[in-house]
Coordinates of C-alpha atoms and ligand atoms in Angstrom, one line a residue:
X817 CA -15.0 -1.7 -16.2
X818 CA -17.0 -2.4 -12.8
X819 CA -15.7 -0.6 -9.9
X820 CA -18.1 -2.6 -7.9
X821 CA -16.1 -5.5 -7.9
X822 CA -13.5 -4.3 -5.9
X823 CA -13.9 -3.3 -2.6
X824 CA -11.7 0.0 -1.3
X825 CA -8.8 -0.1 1.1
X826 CA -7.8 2.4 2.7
X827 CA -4.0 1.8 4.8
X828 CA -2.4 3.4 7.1
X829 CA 1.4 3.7 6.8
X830 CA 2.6 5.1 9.6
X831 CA 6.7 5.0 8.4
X832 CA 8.8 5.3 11.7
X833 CA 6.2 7.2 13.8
X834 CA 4.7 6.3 17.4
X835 CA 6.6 3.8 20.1
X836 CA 4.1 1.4 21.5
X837 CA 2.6 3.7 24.2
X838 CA 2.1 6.2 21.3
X839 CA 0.5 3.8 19.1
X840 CA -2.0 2.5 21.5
X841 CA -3.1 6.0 22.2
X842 CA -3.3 7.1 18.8
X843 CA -5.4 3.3 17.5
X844 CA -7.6 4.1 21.1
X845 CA -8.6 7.3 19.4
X846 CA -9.1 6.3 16.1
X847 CA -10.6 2.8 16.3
X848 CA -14.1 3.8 17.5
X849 CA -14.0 6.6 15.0
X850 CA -13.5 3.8 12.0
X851 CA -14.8 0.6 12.8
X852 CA -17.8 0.8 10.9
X853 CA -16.1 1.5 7.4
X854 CA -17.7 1.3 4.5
X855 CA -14.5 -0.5 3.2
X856 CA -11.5 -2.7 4.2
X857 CA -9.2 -0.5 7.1
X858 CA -5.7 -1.3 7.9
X859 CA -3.0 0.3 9.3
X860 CA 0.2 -0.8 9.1
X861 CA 2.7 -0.1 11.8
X862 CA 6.4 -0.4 13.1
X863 CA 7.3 -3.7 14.3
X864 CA 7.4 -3.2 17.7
X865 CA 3.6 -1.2 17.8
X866 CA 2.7 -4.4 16.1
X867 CA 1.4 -6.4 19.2
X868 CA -0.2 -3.1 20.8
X869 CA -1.8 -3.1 17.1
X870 CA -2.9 -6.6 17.0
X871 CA -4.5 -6.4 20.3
X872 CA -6.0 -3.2 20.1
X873 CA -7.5 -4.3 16.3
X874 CA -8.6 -8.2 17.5
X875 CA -12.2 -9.0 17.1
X876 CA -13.2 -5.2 14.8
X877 CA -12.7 -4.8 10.9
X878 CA -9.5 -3.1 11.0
X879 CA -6.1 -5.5 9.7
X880 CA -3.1 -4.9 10.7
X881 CA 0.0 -4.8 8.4
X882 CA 3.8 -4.4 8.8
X883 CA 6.1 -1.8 6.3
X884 CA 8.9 -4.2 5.3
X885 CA 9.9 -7.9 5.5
X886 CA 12.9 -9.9 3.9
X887 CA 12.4 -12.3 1.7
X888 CA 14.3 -15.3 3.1
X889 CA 12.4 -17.9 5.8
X890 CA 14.8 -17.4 8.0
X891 CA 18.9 -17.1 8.9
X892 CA 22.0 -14.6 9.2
X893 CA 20.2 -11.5 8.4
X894 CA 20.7 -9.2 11.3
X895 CA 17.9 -7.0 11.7
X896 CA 15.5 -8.3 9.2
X897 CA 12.0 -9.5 9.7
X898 CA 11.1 -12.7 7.7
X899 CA 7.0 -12.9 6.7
X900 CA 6.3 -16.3 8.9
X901 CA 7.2 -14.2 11.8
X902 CA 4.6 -11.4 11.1
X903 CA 1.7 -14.1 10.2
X904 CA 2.3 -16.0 13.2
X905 CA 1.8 -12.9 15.2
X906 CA -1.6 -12.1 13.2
X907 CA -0.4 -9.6 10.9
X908 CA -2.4 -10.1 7.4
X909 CA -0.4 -7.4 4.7
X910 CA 3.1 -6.0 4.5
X911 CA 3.9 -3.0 2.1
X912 CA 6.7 -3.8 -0.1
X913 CA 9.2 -1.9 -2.2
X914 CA 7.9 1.6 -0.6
X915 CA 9.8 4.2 -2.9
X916 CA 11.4 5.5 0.8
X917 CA 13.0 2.0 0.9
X918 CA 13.8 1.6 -2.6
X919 CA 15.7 5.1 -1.8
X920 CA 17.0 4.9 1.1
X921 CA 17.6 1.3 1.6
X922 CA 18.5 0.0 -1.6
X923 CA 15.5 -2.1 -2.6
X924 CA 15.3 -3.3 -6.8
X925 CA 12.6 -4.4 -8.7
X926 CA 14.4 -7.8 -8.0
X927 CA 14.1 -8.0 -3.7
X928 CA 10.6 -6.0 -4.4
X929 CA 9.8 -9.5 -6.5
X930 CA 11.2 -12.0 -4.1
X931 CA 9.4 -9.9 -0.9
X932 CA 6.1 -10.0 -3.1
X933 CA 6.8 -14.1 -3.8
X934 CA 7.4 -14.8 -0.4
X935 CA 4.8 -12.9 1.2
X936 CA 2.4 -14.6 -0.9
X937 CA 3.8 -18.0 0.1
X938 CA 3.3 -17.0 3.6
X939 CA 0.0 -16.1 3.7
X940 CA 0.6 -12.3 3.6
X941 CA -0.8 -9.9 1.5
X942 CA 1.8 -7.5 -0.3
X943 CA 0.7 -4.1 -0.8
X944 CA 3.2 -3.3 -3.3
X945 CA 4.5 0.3 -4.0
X946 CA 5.1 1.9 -7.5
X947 CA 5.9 5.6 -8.9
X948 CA 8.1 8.0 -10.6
X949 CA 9.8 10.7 -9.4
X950 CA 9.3 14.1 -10.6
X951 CA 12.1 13.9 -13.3
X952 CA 10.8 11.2 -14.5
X953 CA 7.1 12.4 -15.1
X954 CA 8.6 15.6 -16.3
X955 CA 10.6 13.2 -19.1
X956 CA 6.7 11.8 -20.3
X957 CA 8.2 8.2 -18.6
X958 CA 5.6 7.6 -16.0
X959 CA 3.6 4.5 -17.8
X960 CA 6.9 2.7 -19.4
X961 CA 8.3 2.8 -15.6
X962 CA 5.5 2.0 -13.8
X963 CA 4.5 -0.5 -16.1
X964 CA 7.7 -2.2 -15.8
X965 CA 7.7 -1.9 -12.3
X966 CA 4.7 -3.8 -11.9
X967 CA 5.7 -6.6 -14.5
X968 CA 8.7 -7.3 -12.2
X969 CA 7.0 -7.0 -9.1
X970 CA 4.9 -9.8 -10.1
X971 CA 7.2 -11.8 -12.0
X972 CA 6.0 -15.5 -10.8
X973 CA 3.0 -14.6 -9.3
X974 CA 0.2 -16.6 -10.4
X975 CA -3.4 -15.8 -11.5
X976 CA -4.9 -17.3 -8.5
X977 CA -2.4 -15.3 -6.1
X978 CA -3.1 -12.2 -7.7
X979 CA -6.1 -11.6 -5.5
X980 CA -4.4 -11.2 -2.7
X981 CA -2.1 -8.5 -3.8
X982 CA -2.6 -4.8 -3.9
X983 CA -1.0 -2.3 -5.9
X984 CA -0.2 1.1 -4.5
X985 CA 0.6 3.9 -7.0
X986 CA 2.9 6.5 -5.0
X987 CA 4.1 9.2 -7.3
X988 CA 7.4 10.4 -5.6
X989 CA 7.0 14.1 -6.1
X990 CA 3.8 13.8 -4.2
X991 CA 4.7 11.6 -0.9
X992 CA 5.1 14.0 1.9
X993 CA 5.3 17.1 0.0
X994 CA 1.6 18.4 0.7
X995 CA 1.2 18.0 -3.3
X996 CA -1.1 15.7 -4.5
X997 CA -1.8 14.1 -7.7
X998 CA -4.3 15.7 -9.7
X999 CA -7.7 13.3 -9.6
X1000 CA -7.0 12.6 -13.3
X1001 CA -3.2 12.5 -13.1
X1002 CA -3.8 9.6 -10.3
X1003 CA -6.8 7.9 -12.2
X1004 CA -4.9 7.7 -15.8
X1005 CA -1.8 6.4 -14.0
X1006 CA -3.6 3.8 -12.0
X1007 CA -5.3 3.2 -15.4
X1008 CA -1.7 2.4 -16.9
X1009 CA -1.4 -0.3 -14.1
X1010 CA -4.5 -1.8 -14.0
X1011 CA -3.4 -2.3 -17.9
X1012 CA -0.6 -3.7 -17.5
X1013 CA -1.8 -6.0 -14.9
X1014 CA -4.7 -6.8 -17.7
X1015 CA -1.8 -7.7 -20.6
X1016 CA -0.5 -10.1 -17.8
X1017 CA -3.5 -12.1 -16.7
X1018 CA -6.4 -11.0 -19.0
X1019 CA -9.2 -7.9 -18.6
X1020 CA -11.1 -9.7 -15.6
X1021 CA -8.4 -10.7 -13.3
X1022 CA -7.2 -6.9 -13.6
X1023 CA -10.7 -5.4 -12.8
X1024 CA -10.5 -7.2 -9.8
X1025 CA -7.3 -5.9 -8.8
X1026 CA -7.7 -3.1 -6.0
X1027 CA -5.1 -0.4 -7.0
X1028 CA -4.6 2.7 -4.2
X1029 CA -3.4 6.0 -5.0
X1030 CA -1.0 7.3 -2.2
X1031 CA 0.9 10.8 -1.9
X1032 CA -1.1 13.5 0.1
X1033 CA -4.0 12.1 0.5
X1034 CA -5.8 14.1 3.4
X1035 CA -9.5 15.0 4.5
X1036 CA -10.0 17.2 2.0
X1037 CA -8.6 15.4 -1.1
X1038 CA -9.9 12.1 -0.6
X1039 CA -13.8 11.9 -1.8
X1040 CA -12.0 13.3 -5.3
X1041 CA -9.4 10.9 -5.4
X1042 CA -11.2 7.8 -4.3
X1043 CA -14.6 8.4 -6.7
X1044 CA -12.2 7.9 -9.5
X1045 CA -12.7 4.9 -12.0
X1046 CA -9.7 3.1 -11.5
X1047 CA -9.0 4.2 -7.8
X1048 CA -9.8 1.6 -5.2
X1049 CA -8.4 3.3 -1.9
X1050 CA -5.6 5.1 0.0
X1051 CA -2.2 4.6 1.1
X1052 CA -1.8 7.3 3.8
X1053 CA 0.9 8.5 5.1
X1054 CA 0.9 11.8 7.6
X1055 CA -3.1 12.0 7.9
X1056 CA -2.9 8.3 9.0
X1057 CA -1.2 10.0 12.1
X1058 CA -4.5 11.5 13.1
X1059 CA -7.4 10.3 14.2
X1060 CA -10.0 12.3 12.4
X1061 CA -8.2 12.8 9.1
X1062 CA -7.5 9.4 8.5
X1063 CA -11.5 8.5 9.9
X1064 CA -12.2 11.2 7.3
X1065 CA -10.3 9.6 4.4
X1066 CA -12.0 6.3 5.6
X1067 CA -15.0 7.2 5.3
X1068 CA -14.8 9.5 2.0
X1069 CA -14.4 5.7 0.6
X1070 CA -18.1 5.2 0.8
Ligands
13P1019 P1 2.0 11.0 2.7 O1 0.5 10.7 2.8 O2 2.5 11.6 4.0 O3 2.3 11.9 1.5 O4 2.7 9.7 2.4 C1 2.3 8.8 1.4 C2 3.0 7.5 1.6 O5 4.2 7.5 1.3 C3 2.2 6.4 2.0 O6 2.9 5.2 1.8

C-alpha cells in the first residue's frame, strides 16, 4: 500500500463557533501561519462565516467547506442549505453525516447517502463522517459498523466519483472529550475502511482514497496520528479554533 499516492488533508471543523467578525479575525491569524502547507488545508465554517471565509481564502491554497447541506435542489425546507447554493458561492467540500448531526439532528445512513449523492452531483466534495460510540467499541463492533456505514454512505457512488470523496473516521468517545484514539486504534480502524472501500471498487481505487482520523487531534498528537499507514489527514475540531494548534497539526502532515 503507497501512502504516497494520496495527498493529506487536514479540515477544520469549526461546529457552531465564531460570527463573521470572529471568523475573519481568527482566518487573519491563521492564514499566513498555513498557507504554505505541505498538504491540502480547509476549513470548514458556519454558513454565515462562509463569505468572510471565501474572501479571506481566494487566491492561497486553503478551500473552504460548509458542515451540512440537504439533499434536495431546492423547495419547502425551511432552514436548509441545498449544495448548488454553497458551489455557487465557491465553497468546494461539505462534511456530511457528522456523528453530532446524526445525534442530535436525526441524520441515517439513508440522508447521509442522499447528501453524499447530491453533493457529488453538484460539484462538492463530501467529507463524510463515520464512528462508534464507546459502547459500541467496548461490544468488539467497531469494523461491522463502520463498515456498514461506509457501504451506505456510498451506495450509488460510482468509481470515477469516488475521488472526490473523503472519508473521516470520528470515533465518538473521542470527539471533544480530550481523549484520542490510540495511533494504532485510529490506523487499524481506518484500515477497516480503506477495506471496505477496496471490497467495493477494487485495491487501487481504495489506496487512493484519503481517509482522516478526527477526535482530539491537537499539537501534540498529530505527527503520531498522521505518520500512520492508512491515515491521510485530520478532521479538527477545537484546535481548529486556534491559530497555532491547528498551523501545528498542519504542518505535522509533512
Ligand atoms: P475535536 O477535535 O474537538 O475532538 O472534534 C473532532 C470533530 O468532531 C471534528 O469533526
Amino acid at each position: 500500500m503507497n501512502k504516497q499516492l494520496r495527498c493529506p488533508v487536514i479540515a477544520g471543523n469549526w461546529k457552531m463557533n465564531k460570527t463573521p467578525a470572529q471568523a475573519k479575525e481568527l482566518l487573519d491569524a491563521m492564514l499566513p501561519l498555513v498557507a504554505d502547507a505541505p498538504c491540502k488545508v480547509v476549513v470548514c465554517t458556519p454558513f454565515v462565516d462562509l463569505p468572510v471565509a471565501l474572501a479571506a481564502c481566494a487566491g492561497i491554497n486553503v478551500e473552504v467547506g460548509a458542515q451540512n447541506m440537504h439533499f434536495a435542489e431546492s423547495g419547502a425546507f425551511t432552514g436548509e442549505i441545498s449544495a448548488s447554493m454553497l458551489t455557487e458561492m465557491g465553497v468546494s467540500y461539505v462534511i456530511i453525516g457528522h456523528s453530532e448531526r446524526r445525534q442530535y439532528f436525526a441524520e441515517t445512513d439513508e440522508t447521509v447517502n442522499k447528501k453524499v449523492l447530491a453533493a457529488l452531483q453538484a460539484g462538492l466534495k463530501p467529507i463524510v463522517c463515520v464512528g462508534e460510540s464507546l459502547q459500541q467499541r467496548e461490544n468488539g463492533e467497531t469494523d461491522a459498523l463502520v463498515s456498514s456505514q461506509v457501504r451506505a454512505a456510498l451506495a450509488g457512488v460510482s468509481a470515477d466519483r469516488l475521488q472526490d470523496v473523503i472519508i473521516a473516521y470520528e470515533p465518538i468517545w473521542a470527539i471533544g472529550t480530550g481523549k484520542t484514539a490510540t495511533s494504532a486504534q485510529a490506523n487499524e480502524t481506518c484500515g477497516v475502511i480503506r477495506a471496505a472501500v477496496a471490497d467495493l471498487y477494487g485495491q487501487d481505487a481504495a489506496d487512493r482514497l484519503v481517509i482522516q482520523y478526527g477526535g482530539s487531534m491537537n499539537a501534540g498528537n498529530a505527527a503520531e496520528l498522521l505518520a500512520q499507514p492508512h491515515v491521510d489527514g485530520g478532521l479538527i475540531g477545537g484546535a481548529s479554533l486556534k491559530a497555532p494548534d491547528f498551523s501545528a497539526i498542519v504542518h505535522a502532515a509533512e
